[in-house]
PDB file of C-alpha atoms in Angstrom:
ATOM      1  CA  UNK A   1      28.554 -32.421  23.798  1.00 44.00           C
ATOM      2  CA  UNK A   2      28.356 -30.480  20.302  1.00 43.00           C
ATOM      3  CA  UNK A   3      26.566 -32.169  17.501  1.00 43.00           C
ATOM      4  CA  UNK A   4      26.674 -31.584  14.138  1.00 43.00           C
ATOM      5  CA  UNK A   5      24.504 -28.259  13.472  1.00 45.00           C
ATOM      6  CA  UNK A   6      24.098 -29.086   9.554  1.00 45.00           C
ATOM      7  CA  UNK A   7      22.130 -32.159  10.432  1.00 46.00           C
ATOM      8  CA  UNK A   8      19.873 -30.436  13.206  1.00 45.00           C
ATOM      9  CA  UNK A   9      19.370 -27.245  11.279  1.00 45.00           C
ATOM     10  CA  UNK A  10      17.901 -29.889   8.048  1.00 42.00           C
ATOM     11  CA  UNK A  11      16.052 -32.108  10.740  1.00 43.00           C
ATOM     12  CA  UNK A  12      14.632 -28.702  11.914  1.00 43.00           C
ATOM     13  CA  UNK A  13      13.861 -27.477   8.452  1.00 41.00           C
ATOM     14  CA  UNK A  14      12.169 -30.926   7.361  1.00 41.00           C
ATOM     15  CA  UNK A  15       9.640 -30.969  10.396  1.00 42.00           C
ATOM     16  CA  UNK A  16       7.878 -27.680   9.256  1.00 39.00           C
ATOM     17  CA  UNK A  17       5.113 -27.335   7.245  1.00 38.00           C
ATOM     18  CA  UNK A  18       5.193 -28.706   3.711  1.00 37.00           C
ATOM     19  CA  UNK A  19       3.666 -25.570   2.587  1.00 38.00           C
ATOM     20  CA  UNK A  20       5.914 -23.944   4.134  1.00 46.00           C
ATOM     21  CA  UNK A  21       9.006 -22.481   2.287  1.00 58.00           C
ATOM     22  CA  UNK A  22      12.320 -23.393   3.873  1.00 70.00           C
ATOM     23  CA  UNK A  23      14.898 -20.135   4.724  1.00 79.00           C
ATOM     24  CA  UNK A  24      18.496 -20.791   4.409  1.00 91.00           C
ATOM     25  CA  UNK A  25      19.491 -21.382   8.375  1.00 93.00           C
ATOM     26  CA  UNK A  26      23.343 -20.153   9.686  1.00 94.00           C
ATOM     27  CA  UNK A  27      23.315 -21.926  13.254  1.00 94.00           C
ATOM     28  CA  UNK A  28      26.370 -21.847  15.914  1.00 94.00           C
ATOM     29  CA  UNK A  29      28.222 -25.063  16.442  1.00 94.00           C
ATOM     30  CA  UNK A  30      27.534 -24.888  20.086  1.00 95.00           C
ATOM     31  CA  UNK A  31      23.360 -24.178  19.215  1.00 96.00           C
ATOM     32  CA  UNK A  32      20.838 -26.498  19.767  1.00 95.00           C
ATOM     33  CA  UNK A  33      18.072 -26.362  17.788  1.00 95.00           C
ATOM     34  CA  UNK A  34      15.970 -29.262  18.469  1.00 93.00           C
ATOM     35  CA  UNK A  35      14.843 -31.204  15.679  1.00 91.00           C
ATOM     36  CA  UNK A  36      11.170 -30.700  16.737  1.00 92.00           C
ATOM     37  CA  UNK A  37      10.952 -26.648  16.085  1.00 95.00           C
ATOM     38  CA  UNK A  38       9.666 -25.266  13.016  1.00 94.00           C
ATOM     39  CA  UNK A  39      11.718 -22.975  11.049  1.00 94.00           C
ATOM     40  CA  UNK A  40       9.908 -21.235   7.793  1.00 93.00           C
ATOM     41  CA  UNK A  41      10.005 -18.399   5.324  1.00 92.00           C
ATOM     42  CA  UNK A  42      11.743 -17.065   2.777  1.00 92.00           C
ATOM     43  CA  UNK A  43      14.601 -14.979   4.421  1.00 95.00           C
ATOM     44  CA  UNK A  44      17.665 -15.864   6.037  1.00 96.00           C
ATOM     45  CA  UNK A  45      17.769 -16.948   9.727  1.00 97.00           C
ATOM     46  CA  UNK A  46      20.972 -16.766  11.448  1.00 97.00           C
ATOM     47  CA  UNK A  47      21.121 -17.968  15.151  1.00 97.00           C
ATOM     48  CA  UNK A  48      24.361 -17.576  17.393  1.00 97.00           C
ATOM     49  CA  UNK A  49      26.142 -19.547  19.547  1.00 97.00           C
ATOM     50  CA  UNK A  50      25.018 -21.301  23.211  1.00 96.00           C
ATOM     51  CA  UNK A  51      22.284 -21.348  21.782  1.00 97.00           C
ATOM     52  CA  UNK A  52      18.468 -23.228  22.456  1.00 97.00           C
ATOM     53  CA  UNK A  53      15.566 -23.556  20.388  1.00 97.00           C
ATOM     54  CA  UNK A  54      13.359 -25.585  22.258  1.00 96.00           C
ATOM     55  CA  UNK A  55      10.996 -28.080  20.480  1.00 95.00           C
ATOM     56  CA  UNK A  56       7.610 -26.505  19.052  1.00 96.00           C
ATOM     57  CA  UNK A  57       9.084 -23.188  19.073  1.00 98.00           C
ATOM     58  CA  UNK A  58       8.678 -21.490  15.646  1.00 97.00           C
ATOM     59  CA  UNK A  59      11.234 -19.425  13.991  1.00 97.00           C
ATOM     60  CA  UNK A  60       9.563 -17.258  11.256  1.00 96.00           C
ATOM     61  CA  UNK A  61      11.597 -15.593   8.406  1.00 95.00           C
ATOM     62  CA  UNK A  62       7.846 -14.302   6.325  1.00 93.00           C
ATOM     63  CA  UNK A  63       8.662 -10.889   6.550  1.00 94.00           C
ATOM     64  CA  UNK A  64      12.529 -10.175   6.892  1.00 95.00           C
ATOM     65  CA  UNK A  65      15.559 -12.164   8.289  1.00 97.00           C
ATOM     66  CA  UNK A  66      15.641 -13.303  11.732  1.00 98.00           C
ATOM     67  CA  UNK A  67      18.978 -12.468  13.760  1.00 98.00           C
ATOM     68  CA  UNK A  68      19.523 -14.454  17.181  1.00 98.00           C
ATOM     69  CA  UNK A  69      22.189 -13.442  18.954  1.00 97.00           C
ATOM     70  CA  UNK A  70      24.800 -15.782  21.973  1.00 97.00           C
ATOM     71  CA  UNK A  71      23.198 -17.389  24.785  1.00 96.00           C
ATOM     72  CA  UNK A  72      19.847 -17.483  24.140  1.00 97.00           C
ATOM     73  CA  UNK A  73      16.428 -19.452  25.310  1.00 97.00           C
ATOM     74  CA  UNK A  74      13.984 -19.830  23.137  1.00 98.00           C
ATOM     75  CA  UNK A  75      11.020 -21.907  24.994  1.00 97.00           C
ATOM     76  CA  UNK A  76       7.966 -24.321  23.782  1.00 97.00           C
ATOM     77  CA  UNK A  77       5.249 -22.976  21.700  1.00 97.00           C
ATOM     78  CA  UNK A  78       7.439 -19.274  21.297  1.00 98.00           C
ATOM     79  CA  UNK A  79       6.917 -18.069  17.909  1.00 98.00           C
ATOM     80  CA  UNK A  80       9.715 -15.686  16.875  1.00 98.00           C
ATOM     81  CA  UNK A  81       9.319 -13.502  14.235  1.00 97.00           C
ATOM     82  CA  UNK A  82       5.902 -14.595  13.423  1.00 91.00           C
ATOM     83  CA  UNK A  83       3.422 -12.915  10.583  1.00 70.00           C
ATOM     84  CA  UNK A  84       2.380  -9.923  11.036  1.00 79.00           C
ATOM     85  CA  UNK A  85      -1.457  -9.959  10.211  1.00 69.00           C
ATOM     86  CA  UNK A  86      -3.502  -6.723   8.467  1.00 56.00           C
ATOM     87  CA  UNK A  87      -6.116  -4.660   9.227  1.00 51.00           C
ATOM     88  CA  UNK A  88      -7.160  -1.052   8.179  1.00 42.00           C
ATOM     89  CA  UNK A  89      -7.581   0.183  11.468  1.00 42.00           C
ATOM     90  CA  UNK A  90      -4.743   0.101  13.084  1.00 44.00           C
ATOM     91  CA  UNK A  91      -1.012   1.471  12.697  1.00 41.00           C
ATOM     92  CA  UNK A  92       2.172  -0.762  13.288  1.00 49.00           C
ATOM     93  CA  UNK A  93       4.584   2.135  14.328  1.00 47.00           C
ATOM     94  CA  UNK A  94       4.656   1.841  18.296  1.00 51.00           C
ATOM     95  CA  UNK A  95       5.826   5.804  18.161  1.00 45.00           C
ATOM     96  CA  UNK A  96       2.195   6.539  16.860  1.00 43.00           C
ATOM     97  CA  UNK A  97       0.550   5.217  19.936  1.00 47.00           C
ATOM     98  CA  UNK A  98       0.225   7.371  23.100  1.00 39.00           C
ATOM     99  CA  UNK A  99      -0.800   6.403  26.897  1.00 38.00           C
ATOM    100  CA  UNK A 100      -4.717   6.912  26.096  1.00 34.00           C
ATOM    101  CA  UNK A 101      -5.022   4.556  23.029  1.00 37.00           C
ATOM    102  CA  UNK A 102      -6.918   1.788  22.947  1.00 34.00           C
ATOM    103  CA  UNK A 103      -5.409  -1.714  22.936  1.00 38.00           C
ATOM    104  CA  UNK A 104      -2.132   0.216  24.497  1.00 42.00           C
ATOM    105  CA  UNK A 105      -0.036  -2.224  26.726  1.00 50.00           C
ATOM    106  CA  UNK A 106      -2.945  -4.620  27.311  1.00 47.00           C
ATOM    107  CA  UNK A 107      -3.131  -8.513  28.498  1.00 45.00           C
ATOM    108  CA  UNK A 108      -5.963  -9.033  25.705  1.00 42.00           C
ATOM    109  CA  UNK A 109      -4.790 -10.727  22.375  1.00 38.00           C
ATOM    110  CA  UNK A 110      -2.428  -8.733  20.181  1.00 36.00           C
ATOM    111  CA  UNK A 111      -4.351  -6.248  18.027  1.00 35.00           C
ATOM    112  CA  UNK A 112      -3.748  -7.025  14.352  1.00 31.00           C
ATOM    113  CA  UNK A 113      -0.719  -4.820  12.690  1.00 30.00           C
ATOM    114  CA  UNK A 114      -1.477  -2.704   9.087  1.00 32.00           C
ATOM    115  CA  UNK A 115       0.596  -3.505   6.193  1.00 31.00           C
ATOM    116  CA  UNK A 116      -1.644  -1.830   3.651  1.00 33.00           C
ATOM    117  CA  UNK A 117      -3.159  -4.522   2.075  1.00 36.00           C
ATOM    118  CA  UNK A 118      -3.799  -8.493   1.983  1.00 39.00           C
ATOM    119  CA  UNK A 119      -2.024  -8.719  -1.448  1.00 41.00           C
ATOM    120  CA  UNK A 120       0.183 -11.652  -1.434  1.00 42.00           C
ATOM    121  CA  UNK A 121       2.049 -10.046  -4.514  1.00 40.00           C
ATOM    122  CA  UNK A 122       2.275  -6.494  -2.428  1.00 47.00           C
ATOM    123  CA  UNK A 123       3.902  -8.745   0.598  1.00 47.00           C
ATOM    124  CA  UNK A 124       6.502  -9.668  -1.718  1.00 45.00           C
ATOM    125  CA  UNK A 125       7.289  -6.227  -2.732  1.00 46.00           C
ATOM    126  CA  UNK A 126       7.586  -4.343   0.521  1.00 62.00           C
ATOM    127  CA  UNK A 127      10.908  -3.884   2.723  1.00 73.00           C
ATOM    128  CA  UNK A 128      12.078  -6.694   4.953  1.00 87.00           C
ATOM    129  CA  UNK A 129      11.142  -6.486   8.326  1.00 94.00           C
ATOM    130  CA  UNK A 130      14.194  -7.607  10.081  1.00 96.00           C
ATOM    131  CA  UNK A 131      13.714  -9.686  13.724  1.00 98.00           C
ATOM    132  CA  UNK A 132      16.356  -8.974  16.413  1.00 98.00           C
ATOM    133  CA  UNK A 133      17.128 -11.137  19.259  1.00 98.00           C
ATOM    134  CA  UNK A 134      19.952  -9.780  20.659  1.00 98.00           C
ATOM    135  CA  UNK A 135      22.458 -11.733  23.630  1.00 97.00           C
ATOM    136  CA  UNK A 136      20.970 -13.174  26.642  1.00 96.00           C
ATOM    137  CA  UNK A 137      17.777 -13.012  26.371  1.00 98.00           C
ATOM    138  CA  UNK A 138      15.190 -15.314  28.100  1.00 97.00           C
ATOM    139  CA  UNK A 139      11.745 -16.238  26.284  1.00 98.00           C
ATOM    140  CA  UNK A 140       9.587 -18.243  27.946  1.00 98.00           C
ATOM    141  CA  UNK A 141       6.620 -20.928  26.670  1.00 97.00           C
ATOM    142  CA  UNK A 142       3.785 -19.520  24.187  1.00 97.00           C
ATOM    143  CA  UNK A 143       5.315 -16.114  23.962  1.00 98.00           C
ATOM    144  CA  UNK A 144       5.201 -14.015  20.467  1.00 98.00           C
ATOM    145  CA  UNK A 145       7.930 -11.762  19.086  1.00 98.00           C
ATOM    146  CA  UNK A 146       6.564 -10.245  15.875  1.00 97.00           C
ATOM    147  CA  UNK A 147       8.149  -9.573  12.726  1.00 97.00           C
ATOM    148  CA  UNK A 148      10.198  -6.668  12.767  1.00 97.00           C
ATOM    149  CA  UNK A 149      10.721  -6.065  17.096  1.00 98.00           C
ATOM    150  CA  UNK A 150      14.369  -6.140  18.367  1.00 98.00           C
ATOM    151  CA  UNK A 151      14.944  -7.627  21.999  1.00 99.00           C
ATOM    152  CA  UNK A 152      17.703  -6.074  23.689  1.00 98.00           C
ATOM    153  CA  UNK A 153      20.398  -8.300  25.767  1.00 97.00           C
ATOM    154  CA  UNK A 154      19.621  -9.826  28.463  1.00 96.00           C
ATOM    155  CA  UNK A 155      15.889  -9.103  28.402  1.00 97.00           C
ATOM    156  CA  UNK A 156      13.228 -11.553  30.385  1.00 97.00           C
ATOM    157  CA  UNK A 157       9.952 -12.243  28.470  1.00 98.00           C
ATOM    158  CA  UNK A 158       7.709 -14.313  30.641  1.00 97.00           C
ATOM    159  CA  UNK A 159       5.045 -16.648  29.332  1.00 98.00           C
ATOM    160  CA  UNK A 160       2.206 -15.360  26.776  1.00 97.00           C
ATOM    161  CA  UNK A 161       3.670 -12.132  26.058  1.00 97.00           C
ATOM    162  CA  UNK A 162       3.021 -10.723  23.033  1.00 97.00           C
ATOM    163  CA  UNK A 163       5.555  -7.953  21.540  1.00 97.00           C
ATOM    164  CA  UNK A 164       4.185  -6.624  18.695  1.00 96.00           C
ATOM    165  CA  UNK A 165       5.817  -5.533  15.439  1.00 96.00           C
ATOM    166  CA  UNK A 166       8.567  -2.514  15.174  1.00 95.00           C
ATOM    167  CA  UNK A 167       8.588  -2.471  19.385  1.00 96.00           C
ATOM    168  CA  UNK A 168      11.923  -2.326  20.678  1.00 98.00           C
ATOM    169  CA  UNK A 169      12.759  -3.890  24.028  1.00 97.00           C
ATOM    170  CA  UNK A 170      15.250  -2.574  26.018  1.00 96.00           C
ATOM    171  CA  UNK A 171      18.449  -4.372  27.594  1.00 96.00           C
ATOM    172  CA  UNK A 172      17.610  -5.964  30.696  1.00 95.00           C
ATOM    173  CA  UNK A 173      14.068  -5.721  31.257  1.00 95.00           C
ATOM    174  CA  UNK A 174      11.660  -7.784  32.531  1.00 96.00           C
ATOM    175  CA  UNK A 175       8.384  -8.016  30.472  1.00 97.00           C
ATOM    176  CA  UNK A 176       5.772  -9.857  32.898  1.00 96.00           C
ATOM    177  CA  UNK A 177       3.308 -13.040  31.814  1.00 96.00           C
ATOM    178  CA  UNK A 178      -0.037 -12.039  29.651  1.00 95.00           C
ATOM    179  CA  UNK A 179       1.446  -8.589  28.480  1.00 96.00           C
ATOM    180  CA  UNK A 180       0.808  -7.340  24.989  1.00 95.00           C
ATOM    181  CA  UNK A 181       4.105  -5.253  24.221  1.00 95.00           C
ATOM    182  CA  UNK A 182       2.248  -2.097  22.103  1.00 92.00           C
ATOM    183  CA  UNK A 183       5.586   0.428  21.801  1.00 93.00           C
ATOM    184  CA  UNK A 184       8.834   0.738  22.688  1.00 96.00           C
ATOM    185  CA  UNK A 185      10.566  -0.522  26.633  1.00 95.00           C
ATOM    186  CA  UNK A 186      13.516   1.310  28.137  1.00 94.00           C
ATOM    187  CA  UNK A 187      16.648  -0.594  29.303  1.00 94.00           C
ATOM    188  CA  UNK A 188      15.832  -1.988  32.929  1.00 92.00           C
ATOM    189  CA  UNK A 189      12.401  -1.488  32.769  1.00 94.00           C
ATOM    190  CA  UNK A 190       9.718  -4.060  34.114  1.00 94.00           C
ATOM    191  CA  UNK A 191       5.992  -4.199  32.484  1.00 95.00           C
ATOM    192  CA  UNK A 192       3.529  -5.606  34.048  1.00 92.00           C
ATOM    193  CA  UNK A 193      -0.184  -5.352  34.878  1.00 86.00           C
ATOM    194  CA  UNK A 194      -2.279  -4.384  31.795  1.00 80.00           C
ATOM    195  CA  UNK A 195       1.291  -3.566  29.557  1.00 75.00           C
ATOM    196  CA  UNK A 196       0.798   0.113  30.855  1.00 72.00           C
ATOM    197  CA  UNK A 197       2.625  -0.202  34.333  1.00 72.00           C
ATOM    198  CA  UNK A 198       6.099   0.045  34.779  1.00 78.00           C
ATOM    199  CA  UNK A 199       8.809   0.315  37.330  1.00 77.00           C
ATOM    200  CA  UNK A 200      12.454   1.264  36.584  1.00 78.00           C
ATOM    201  CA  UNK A 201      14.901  -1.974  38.221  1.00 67.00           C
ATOM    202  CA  UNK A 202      17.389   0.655  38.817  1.00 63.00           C
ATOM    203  CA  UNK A 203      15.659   3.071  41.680  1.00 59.00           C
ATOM    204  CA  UNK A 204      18.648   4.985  42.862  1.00 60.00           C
ATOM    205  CA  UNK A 205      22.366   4.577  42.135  1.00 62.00           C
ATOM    206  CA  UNK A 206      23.272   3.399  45.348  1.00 60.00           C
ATOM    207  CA  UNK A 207      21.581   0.237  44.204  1.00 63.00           C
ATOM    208  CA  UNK A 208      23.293  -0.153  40.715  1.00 69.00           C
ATOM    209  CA  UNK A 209      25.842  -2.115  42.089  1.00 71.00           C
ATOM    210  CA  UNK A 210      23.574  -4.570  44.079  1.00 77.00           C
ATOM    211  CA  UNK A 211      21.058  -4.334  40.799  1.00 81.00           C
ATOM    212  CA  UNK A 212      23.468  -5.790  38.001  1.00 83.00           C
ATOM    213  CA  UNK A 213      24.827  -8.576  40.406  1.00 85.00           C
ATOM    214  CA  UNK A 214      22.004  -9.738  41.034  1.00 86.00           C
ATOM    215  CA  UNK A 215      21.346  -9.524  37.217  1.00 87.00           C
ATOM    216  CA  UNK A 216      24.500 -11.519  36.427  1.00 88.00           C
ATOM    217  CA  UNK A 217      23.721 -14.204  38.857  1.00 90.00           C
ATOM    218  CA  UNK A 218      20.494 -14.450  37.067  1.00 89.00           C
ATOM    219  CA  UNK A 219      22.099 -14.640  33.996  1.00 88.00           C
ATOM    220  CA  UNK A 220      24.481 -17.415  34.579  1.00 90.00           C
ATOM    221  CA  UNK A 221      21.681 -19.377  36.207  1.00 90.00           C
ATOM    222  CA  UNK A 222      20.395 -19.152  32.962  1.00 91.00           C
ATOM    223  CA  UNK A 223      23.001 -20.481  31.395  1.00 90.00           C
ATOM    224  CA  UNK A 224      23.097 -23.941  33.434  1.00 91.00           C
ATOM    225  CA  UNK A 225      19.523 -24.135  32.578  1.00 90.00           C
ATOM    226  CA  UNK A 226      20.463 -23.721  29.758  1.00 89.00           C
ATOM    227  CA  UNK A 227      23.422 -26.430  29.764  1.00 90.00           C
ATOM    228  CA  UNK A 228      21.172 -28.769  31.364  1.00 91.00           C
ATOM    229  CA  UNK A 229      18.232 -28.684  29.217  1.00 92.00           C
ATOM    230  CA  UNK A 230      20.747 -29.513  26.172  1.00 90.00           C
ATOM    231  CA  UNK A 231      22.057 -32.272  27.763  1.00 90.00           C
ATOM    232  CA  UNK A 232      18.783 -33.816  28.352  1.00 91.00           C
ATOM    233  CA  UNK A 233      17.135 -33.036  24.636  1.00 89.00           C
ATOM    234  CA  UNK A 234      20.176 -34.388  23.000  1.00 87.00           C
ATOM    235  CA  UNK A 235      20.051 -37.464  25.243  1.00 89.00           C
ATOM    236  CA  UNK A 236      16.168 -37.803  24.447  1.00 85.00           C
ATOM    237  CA  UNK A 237      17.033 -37.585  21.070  1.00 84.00           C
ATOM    238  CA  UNK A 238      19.660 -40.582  21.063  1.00 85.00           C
ATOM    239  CA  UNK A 239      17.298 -42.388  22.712  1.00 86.00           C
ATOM    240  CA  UNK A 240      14.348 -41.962  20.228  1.00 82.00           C
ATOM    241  CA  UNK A 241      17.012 -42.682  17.343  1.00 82.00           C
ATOM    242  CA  UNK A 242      17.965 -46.045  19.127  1.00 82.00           C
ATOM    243  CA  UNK A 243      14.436 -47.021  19.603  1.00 81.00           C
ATOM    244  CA  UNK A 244      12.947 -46.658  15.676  1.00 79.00           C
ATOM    245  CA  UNK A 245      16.474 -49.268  15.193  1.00 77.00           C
ATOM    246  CA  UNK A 246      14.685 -51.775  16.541  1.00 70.00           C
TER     247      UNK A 246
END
């Protein structure tokens, strides 16, 4: 059921923007990146194998490269990597922020990130910020990953989460719909509520076992839906090929 990745990753890369800049792409031979996502930027994106991309997600290479790793989701609407916008009043290093800041963990709209400056030419000149989406991991519709966060494996981000830039997600934790991601998660963690709850998924070590079953049932589930959601883009695709034939 493998098609050729050159031709997807060039569809992909034609339906962006036109002022958009295109990034060179490394895709999997087993990826699917649908031919109706958005990839931009300057940097390199490289995206692993068992891979999907679904349409209208956007894959953003402004800042730094973008690294996803085997067996991923990446859902409508996501953007992954997106621009990180400026303001003077605020710091982008999630170790700066403690439990009583404002804007800390929230549901509200992502608070806007410093990079010292609107200067397109000073953009140019700073260090990448490099995007990290490691194995496993589940992103659902309309949900942001900002330039420079790294997703642990097997991590679950439900819809409209935002995970701001520099945060670093944990392996296998659950980050909950409407939560703005403000610093960094611990493996196995869940976040919910207003970003500033959590609860460990591990409560006692009696469990553990119980816990990561249940976690790799979940995990190959997500790989059938995964399977299956291929299947059916690639045959939607064939079909919309046949029809502009005619």
């Amino acid at each position: 059921m493998t098609s050729s990745q050159p031709n997807t990753a060039t569809s992909a890369s034609q339906s962006a923007s036109a002022l958009s800049s295109r990034p060179p792409v490394t895709l999997g031979q087993t990826t699917h990146l649908d031919p109706g996502a958005y990839v931009r930027g300057t940097h390199a994106i490289t995206v692993g194998e068992y891979d999907l991309v679904h349409p209208r997600a956007q894959l953003v290479a402004v800042h730094g490269p973008l690294s996803i790793g085997d067996r991923c989701i990446i859902s409508e609407k996501c953007i992954i990597g997106g621009p990180v916008r400026s303001t003077s009043g605020m710091s982008s290093d999630p170790a700066s922020k403690t439990p009583s800041a404002p804007g800390s963990g929230s549901n509200q709209p992502s608070p806007l990130i410093n990079q010292g400056g609107a200067d397109d030419a000073d953009d140019e000149e700073r260090d990448p910020m490099k995007t990290v989406i490691h194995d496993f991991v589940y992103v659902h519709p309309s949900s942001h990953v900002q330039a420079g966060a790294t997703i642990r494996e097997g991590v679950l981000i439900e819809s409209n989460v935002t995970v701001l830039a520099n945060v670093t997600v944990g392996a296998h934790a659950k980050i909950c719909a409407g939560v703005t991601v403000d610093r960094n998660v611990e493996d196995w963690t869940v976040v919910y509520g207003n970003g500033n709850m959590k609860r460990p998924r591990k409560r006692r070590s009696a469990e553990e076992d119980q816990t990561e079953l249940v976690e790799m049932l979940r995990l190959k589930a997500m790989d059938k839906e995964r399977e299956g959601t291929v299947t059916l883009l690639r045959a939607a695709a064939r079909t919309a090929n046949l029809a502009k034939k005619k």
